[in-house]
CSV table of C-alpha atoms in Angstrom, one decimal:
chain,number,residue,atom,x,y,z
A,1,UNK,CA,-17.8,-11.4,-19.8
A,2,UNK,CA,-16.4,-11.5,-16.3
A,3,UNK,CA,-15.3,-8.4,-14.4
A,4,UNK,CA,-11.7,-7.4,-15.1
A,5,UNK,CA,-9.4,-7.9,-12.1
A,6,UNK,CA,-7.5,-4.9,-10.8
A,7,UNK,CA,-3.8,-5.5,-10.7
A,8,UNK,CA,-1.4,-8.2,-11.8
A,9,UNK,CA,2.1,-8.1,-10.3
A,10,UNK,CA,4.6,-9.7,-12.8
A,11,UNK,CA,7.7,-11.3,-11.4
A,12,UNK,CA,10.2,-11.0,-14.2
A,13,UNK,CA,12.3,-13.8,-12.8
A,14,UNK,CA,9.4,-16.3,-13.1
A,15,UNK,CA,6.8,-14.8,-15.6
A,16,UNK,CA,9.0,-14.6,-18.7
A,17,UNK,CA,6.1,-15.6,-21.0
A,18,UNK,CA,4.2,-12.5,-19.8
A,19,UNK,CA,7.3,-10.3,-20.4
A,20,UNK,CA,7.7,-11.8,-23.9
A,21,UNK,CA,4.0,-11.3,-24.6
A,22,UNK,CA,4.3,-7.6,-23.7
A,23,UNK,CA,7.5,-7.1,-25.8
A,24,UNK,CA,5.6,-6.2,-28.9
A,25,UNK,CA,4.3,-2.8,-30.0
A,26,UNK,CA,1.1,-4.2,-31.7
A,27,UNK,CA,0.2,-6.2,-28.7
A,28,UNK,CA,0.7,-3.2,-26.4
A,29,UNK,CA,-1.5,-1.2,-28.7
A,30,UNK,CA,-4.2,-3.9,-28.5
A,31,UNK,CA,-4.2,-3.9,-24.8
A,32,UNK,CA,-4.4,-0.1,-24.7
A,33,UNK,CA,-7.4,-0.3,-27.1
A,34,UNK,CA,-9.1,-3.1,-25.2
A,35,UNK,CA,-8.8,-1.4,-21.8
A,36,UNK,CA,-11.1,1.3,-23.1
A,37,UNK,CA,-13.7,-1.0,-24.7
A,38,UNK,CA,-14.4,-4.6,-25.5
A,39,UNK,CA,-13.7,-5.4,-29.2
A,40,UNK,CA,-13.8,-8.3,-31.6
A,41,UNK,CA,-10.9,-9.2,-33.9
A,42,UNK,CA,-12.4,-7.4,-36.9
A,43,UNK,CA,-12.8,-4.1,-34.9
A,44,UNK,CA,-9.2,-4.4,-33.6
A,45,UNK,CA,-8.1,-5.0,-37.2
A,46,UNK,CA,-9.9,-1.9,-38.5
A,47,UNK,CA,-8.8,0.4,-35.6
A,48,UNK,CA,-5.1,-0.6,-35.7
A,49,UNK,CA,-4.9,-1.1,-39.5
A,50,UNK,CA,-3.6,-4.6,-39.2
A,51,UNK,CA,-4.6,-7.8,-41.1
A,52,UNK,CA,-7.1,-10.0,-39.2
A,53,UNK,CA,-4.7,-12.9,-39.3
A,54,UNK,CA,-2.0,-10.9,-37.6
A,55,UNK,CA,-4.5,-9.7,-35.0
A,56,UNK,CA,-5.6,-13.2,-34.3
A,57,UNK,CA,-2.0,-14.4,-33.8
A,58,UNK,CA,-1.3,-11.6,-31.3
A,59,UNK,CA,-4.5,-12.2,-29.5
A,60,UNK,CA,-3.6,-15.9,-29.1
A,61,UNK,CA,-0.2,-15.0,-27.6
A,62,UNK,CA,-1.8,-12.5,-25.1
A,63,UNK,CA,-4.4,-15.1,-24.2
A,64,UNK,CA,-1.9,-17.8,-23.6
A,65,UNK,CA,0.1,-15.5,-21.3
A,66,UNK,CA,-3.0,-14.8,-19.3
A,67,UNK,CA,-3.1,-11.1,-20.1
A,68,UNK,CA,-6.3,-11.2,-22.2
A,69,UNK,CA,-9.6,-13.1,-22.0
A,70,UNK,CA,-11.9,-13.9,-24.9
A,71,UNK,CA,-15.4,-15.0,-25.3
A,72,UNK,CA,-17.2,-16.5,-28.3
A,73,UNK,CA,-20.6,-15.0,-28.8
A,74,UNK,CA,-23.2,-15.1,-31.5
A,75,UNK,CA,-23.1,-12.6,-34.3
A,76,UNK,CA,-25.3,-11.8,-37.3
A,77,UNK,CA,-23.3,-14.4,-39.3
A,78,UNK,CA,-21.8,-17.2,-37.2
A,79,UNK,CA,-19.8,-16.4,-34.0
A,80,UNK,CA,-17.4,-13.6,-33.1
A,81,UNK,CA,-14.6,-13.5,-30.5
A,82,UNK,CA,-14.9,-10.7,-28.0
A,83,UNK,CA,-11.6,-9.6,-26.4
A,84,UNK,CA,-10.9,-7.9,-23.1
A,85,UNK,CA,-7.8,-7.4,-20.9
A,86,UNK,CA,-7.5,-9.7,-17.9
A,87,UNK,CA,-6.2,-6.9,-15.7
A,88,UNK,CA,-6.7,-3.1,-15.5
A,89,UNK,CA,-3.1,-2.6,-14.4
A,90,UNK,CA,0.2,-4.5,-15.0
A,91,UNK,CA,3.1,-4.1,-12.6
A,92,UNK,CA,6.5,-5.5,-13.2
A,93,UNK,CA,8.2,-6.0,-9.9
A,94,UNK,CA,11.3,-7.9,-8.8
A,95,UNK,CA,10.6,-10.0,-5.6
A,96,UNK,CA,11.9,-8.6,-2.3
A,97,UNK,CA,14.7,-10.4,-0.7
A,98,UNK,CA,13.5,-12.5,2.2
A,99,UNK,CA,14.9,-11.8,5.6
A,100,UNK,CA,17.3,-14.4,7.1
A,101,UNK,CA,15.6,-13.8,10.4
A,102,UNK,CA,13.1,-16.7,10.7
A,103,UNK,CA,12.0,-16.6,14.3
A,104,UNK,CA,9.4,-13.8,14.3
A,105,UNK,CA,5.7,-13.3,14.9
A,106,UNK,CA,4.0,-10.8,12.6
A,107,UNK,CA,0.7,-8.9,13.2
A,108,UNK,CA,-0.8,-6.6,10.6
A,109,UNK,CA,-3.2,-4.0,11.9
A,110,UNK,CA,-5.7,-2.2,9.5
A,111,UNK,CA,-5.0,1.5,9.8
A,112,UNK,CA,-8.6,2.3,10.7
A,113,UNK,CA,-8.6,0.2,13.9
A,114,UNK,CA,-6.9,2.8,16.1
A,115,UNK,CA,-7.8,2.8,19.8
A,116,UNK,CA,-7.2,6.5,20.3
A,117,UNK,CA,-6.7,9.6,18.0
A,118,UNK,CA,-6.5,13.3,18.1
A,119,UNK,CA,-6.3,15.3,14.8
A,120,UNK,CA,-6.4,18.8,13.4
A,121,UNK,CA,-7.4,20.0,10.0
A,122,UNK,CA,-6.9,19.2,7.2
A,123,UNK,CA,-8.1,15.7,8.1
A,124,UNK,CA,-10.1,12.9,6.8
A,125,UNK,CA,-10.3,9.2,6.1
A,126,UNK,CA,-11.6,7.0,3.2
A,127,UNK,CA,-12.0,3.4,2.3
A,128,UNK,CA,-11.1,2.0,-1.1
A,129,UNK,CA,-14.7,2.8,-2.1
A,130,UNK,CA,-15.6,6.2,-0.7
A,131,UNK,CA,-14.8,9.0,1.8
A,132,UNK,CA,-15.9,8.1,5.3
A,133,UNK,CA,-17.9,10.8,7.1
A,134,UNK,CA,-17.0,14.4,6.2
A,135,UNK,CA,-13.7,16.0,5.2
A,136,UNK,CA,-12.0,18.2,7.8
A,137,UNK,CA,-14.4,17.1,10.6
A,138,UNK,CA,-12.4,15.3,13.3
A,139,UNK,CA,-15.6,13.6,14.6
A,140,UNK,CA,-15.6,11.6,11.4
A,141,UNK,CA,-12.9,9.5,12.9
A,142,UNK,CA,-15.5,8.1,15.3
A,143,UNK,CA,-17.5,6.7,12.4
A,144,UNK,CA,-17.8,2.8,12.7
A,145,UNK,CA,-16.8,2.6,9.0
A,146,UNK,CA,-13.3,3.7,10.0
A,147,UNK,CA,-12.5,0.0,10.3
A,148,UNK,CA,-12.6,-0.1,6.5
A,149,UNK,CA,-10.2,2.9,6.1
A,150,UNK,CA,-7.4,2.6,3.5
A,151,UNK,CA,-6.1,6.2,4.0
A,152,UNK,CA,-5.9,8.5,7.0
A,153,UNK,CA,-4.6,12.1,7.0
A,154,UNK,CA,-4.3,15.0,9.4
A,155,UNK,CA,-2.5,18.4,9.8
A,156,UNK,CA,-1.2,17.4,13.2
A,157,UNK,CA,-2.1,14.9,15.9
A,158,UNK,CA,-1.8,11.2,16.3
A,159,UNK,CA,-3.3,7.7,15.9
A,160,UNK,CA,-2.6,5.0,18.5
A,161,UNK,CA,-3.0,1.2,18.0
A,162,UNK,CA,-3.0,-1.7,20.4
A,163,UNK,CA,-1.3,-4.8,19.2
A,164,UNK,CA,-1.4,-8.1,21.1
A,165,UNK,CA,1.7,-8.7,23.1
A,166,UNK,CA,2.6,-12.1,21.7
A,167,UNK,CA,6.0,-11.9,23.5
A,168,UNK,CA,4.2,-13.0,26.7
A,169,UNK,CA,3.5,-16.4,25.2
A,170,UNK,CA,6.9,-17.2,23.5
A,171,UNK,CA,9.6,-18.8,25.5
A,172,UNK,CA,12.4,-17.3,23.4
A,173,UNK,CA,14.0,-13.9,24.2
A,174,UNK,CA,12.9,-10.8,22.3
A,175,UNK,CA,15.7,-9.4,20.1
A,176,UNK,CA,14.0,-6.8,18.0
A,177,UNK,CA,10.6,-5.1,17.6
A,178,UNK,CA,9.9,-3.7,14.1
A,179,UNK,CA,7.1,-1.5,12.9
A,180,UNK,CA,6.5,-1.1,9.2
A,181,UNK,CA,4.1,1.4,7.6
A,182,UNK,CA,3.6,3.6,4.5
A,183,UNK,CA,3.8,7.3,5.3
A,184,UNK,CA,3.9,10.8,3.7
A,185,UNK,CA,3.4,14.4,4.6
A,186,UNK,CA,0.0,16.0,4.1
A,187,UNK,CA,-0.9,19.3,2.4
A,188,UNK,CA,-4.0,20.4,0.5
A,189,UNK,CA,-3.3,19.1,-3.0
A,190,UNK,CA,0.2,17.6,-3.1
A,191,UNK,CA,3.7,18.9,-2.8
A,192,UNK,CA,6.8,16.6,-3.1
A,193,UNK,CA,8.8,19.3,-1.2
A,194,UNK,CA,6.8,19.6,2.0
A,195,UNK,CA,8.7,18.2,4.9
A,196,UNK,CA,7.0,16.9,8.0
A,197,UNK,CA,8.3,15.5,11.3
A,198,UNK,CA,6.5,12.2,11.9
A,199,UNK,CA,7.1,10.7,15.4
A,200,UNK,CA,6.6,7.1,16.6
A,201,UNK,CA,6.0,6.1,20.2
A,202,UNK,CA,5.9,2.5,21.6
A,203,UNK,CA,4.2,1.9,24.9
A,204,UNK,CA,4.1,5.7,25.2
A,205,UNK,CA,7.8,6.0,25.0
A,206,UNK,CA,9.0,8.2,22.1
A,207,UNK,CA,11.5,6.2,20.0
A,208,UNK,CA,12.3,8.8,17.4
A,209,UNK,CA,11.2,11.0,14.5
A,210,UNK,CA,11.4,10.7,10.7
A,211,UNK,CA,11.2,13.7,8.5
A,212,UNK,CA,9.0,12.9,5.5
A,213,UNK,CA,10.2,14.8,2.4
A,214,UNK,CA,6.8,15.6,1.0
A,215,UNK,CA,3.2,14.7,0.0
A,216,UNK,CA,3.4,12.7,-3.3
A,217,UNK,CA,1.1,13.1,-6.2
A,218,UNK,CA,3.3,12.9,-9.3
A,219,UNK,CA,1.7,9.6,-10.3
A,220,UNK,CA,-1.1,7.4,-9.1
A,221,UNK,CA,-0.2,5.0,-6.3
A,222,UNK,CA,-0.1,1.3,-7.4
A,223,UNK,CA,-3.1,0.4,-5.3
A,224,UNK,CA,-4.8,3.8,-5.1
A,225,UNK,CA,-8.4,3.5,-6.6
A,226,UNK,CA,-9.3,5.2,-9.8
A,227,UNK,CA,-12.0,7.3,-8.1
A,228,UNK,CA,-9.5,9.0,-5.9
A,229,UNK,CA,-8.6,12.3,-7.5
A,230,UNK,CA,-5.0,12.6,-8.9
A,231,UNK,CA,-4.7,15.9,-7.0
A,232,UNK,CA,-4.9,14.0,-3.7
A,233,UNK,CA,-2.1,12.1,-1.9
A,234,UNK,CA,-1.3,9.1,-4.0
A,235,UNK,CA,1.4,7.1,-2.1
A,236,UNK,CA,4.0,7.3,0.6
A,237,UNK,CA,7.3,5.8,1.5
A,238,UNK,CA,7.5,2.5,3.3
A,239,UNK,CA,9.4,3.1,6.6
A,240,UNK,CA,10.7,0.5,9.0
A,241,UNK,CA,11.2,1.6,12.6
A,242,UNK,CA,12.8,-1.0,14.9
A,243,UNK,CA,14.0,-1.2,18.5
A,244,UNK,CA,16.8,-3.5,19.7
A,245,UNK,CA,19.0,-3.8,22.8
A,246,UNK,CA,21.3,-1.3,21.2
A,247,UNK,CA,18.8,1.5,20.4
A,248,UNK,CA,16.1,2.6,18.0
A,249,UNK,CA,16.5,2.8,14.2
A,250,UNK,CA,14.7,3.7,11.0
A,251,UNK,CA,15.7,1.9,7.9
A,252,UNK,CA,19.0,0.9,9.6
A,253,UNK,CA,19.9,4.5,10.8
A,254,UNK,CA,20.0,5.0,14.5
A,255,UNK,CA,17.5,7.7,15.7
A,256,UNK,CA,17.6,7.4,19.5
A,257,UNK,CA,19.1,5.6,22.5
A,258,UNK,CA,15.7,4.0,23.4
A,259,UNK,CA,16.2,0.2,23.8
A,260,UNK,CA,13.8,-2.7,24.3
A,261,UNK,CA,14.3,-2.5,28.1
A,262,UNK,CA,12.9,1.0,28.0
A,263,UNK,CA,9.6,-0.3,26.6
A,264,UNK,CA,8.8,-2.6,29.5
A,265,UNK,CA,7.2,-5.0,27.2
A,266,UNK,CA,6.8,-8.0,29.7
A,267,UNK,CA,4.8,-5.7,31.9
A,268,UNK,CA,1.9,-5.1,29.5
A,269,UNK,CA,-0.7,-7.3,27.8
A,270,UNK,CA,-0.6,-5.1,24.7
A,271,UNK,CA,2.0,-3.2,22.7
A,272,UNK,CA,0.9,0.4,22.0
A,273,UNK,CA,2.1,1.9,18.8
A,274,UNK,CA,1.4,5.6,18.3
A,275,UNK,CA,2.3,7.7,15.2
A,276,UNK,CA,1.8,11.4,14.8
A,277,UNK,CA,2.9,14.9,14.2
A,278,UNK,CA,3.6,17.0,17.3
A,279,UNK,CA,2.1,20.5,17.5
A,280,UNK,CA,5.5,21.9,18.2
A,281,UNK,CA,7.3,19.9,15.5
A,282,UNK,CA,10.0,21.9,13.6
A,283,UNK,CA,8.4,20.7,10.3
A,284,UNK,CA,4.7,20.5,11.0
A,285,UNK,CA,3.7,19.3,7.5
A,286,UNK,CA,0.9,16.9,8.3
A,287,UNK,CA,0.7,13.1,7.9
A,288,UNK,CA,-0.8,10.5,5.6
A,289,UNK,CA,-1.0,6.8,6.6
A,290,UNK,CA,-1.6,4.5,3.7
A,291,UNK,CA,-3.3,1.1,4.3
A,292,UNK,CA,-4.9,-1.7,2.2
A,293,UNK,CA,-6.2,-0.4,-1.1
A,294,UNK,CA,-4.1,2.7,-1.2
A,295,UNK,CA,-0.5,3.7,-1.9
A,296,UNK,CA,2.3,1.5,-3.2
A,297,UNK,CA,2.4,-1.3,-0.7
A,298,UNK,CA,-1.2,-2.5,0.1
A,299,UNK,CA,-0.6,-3.2,3.8
A,300,UNK,CA,-1.7,-2.0,7.1
A,301,UNK,CA,0.7,-1.2,10.0
A,302,UNK,CA,2.8,-4.3,10.6
A,303,UNK,CA,4.4,-5.2,13.9
A,304,UNK,CA,7.0,-7.9,13.9
A,305,UNK,CA,8.6,-9.5,17.1
A,306,UNK,CA,12.0,-11.2,16.4
A,307,UNK,CA,13.3,-13.7,18.8
A,308,UNK,CA,16.6,-15.4,19.5
A,309,UNK,CA,17.2,-18.9,18.2
């Protein structure tokens, strides 16, 4: 049978057939059984103490909803239908509201493609497959495999990224610069009550600081791979920093008086975005940056440039 796909995100506004297929205790029990091993209808019937006809009906409903795959193979007597879940993980998620701001250019930067960094222990980086280099060895951040990184962490220090300055080639006036990334504190193990002051700079101008409440490990991140230990950082919070002509904000709350004019964007061919924890921070609780294949949002660092109509 084909390899099971990792995650299915179910939109409850559009995927009602999948919601209905899951609204049954026997079908949930079947999926739970099948995620552990592939079974035929007779084995499911014996394990769950259900009539074969009932099992066959439930299997048909799950298959029609795209939640289960079956394969007919030869048995000692005739054929048998082997059953397997189509996905390892099911997520029910309402769609995010789309912004009314249409005139923007978006660039997503993989978190491992930093152009400069300086970190202190505890520190490390890993891809969705493995740890890159060695734990708590800052030189591991020079490893070429860092381009595949899905998680970066450090006790203090920073990572800097160079984005193309698309504003130079657009005739419209820049109204807002937005930076989106998934962040958390960092401590050995995890601790949801472990504050850390995480600062963001743009073009080497400090725009403000956000205090992360903790390092989260109460449950596995939606996209965090199974091999990554549960005792490790699992997910962060998606934070949106943005700068306008009125000042700098995080999630709509003003954090400083720094404006677009202070960034001198037309004077540079790139836009430098730096994120880090200062060595003299009031709460020096480390930092995790979550990228593709880790955390709850499956994204790198996103820079959006919004323009006037």
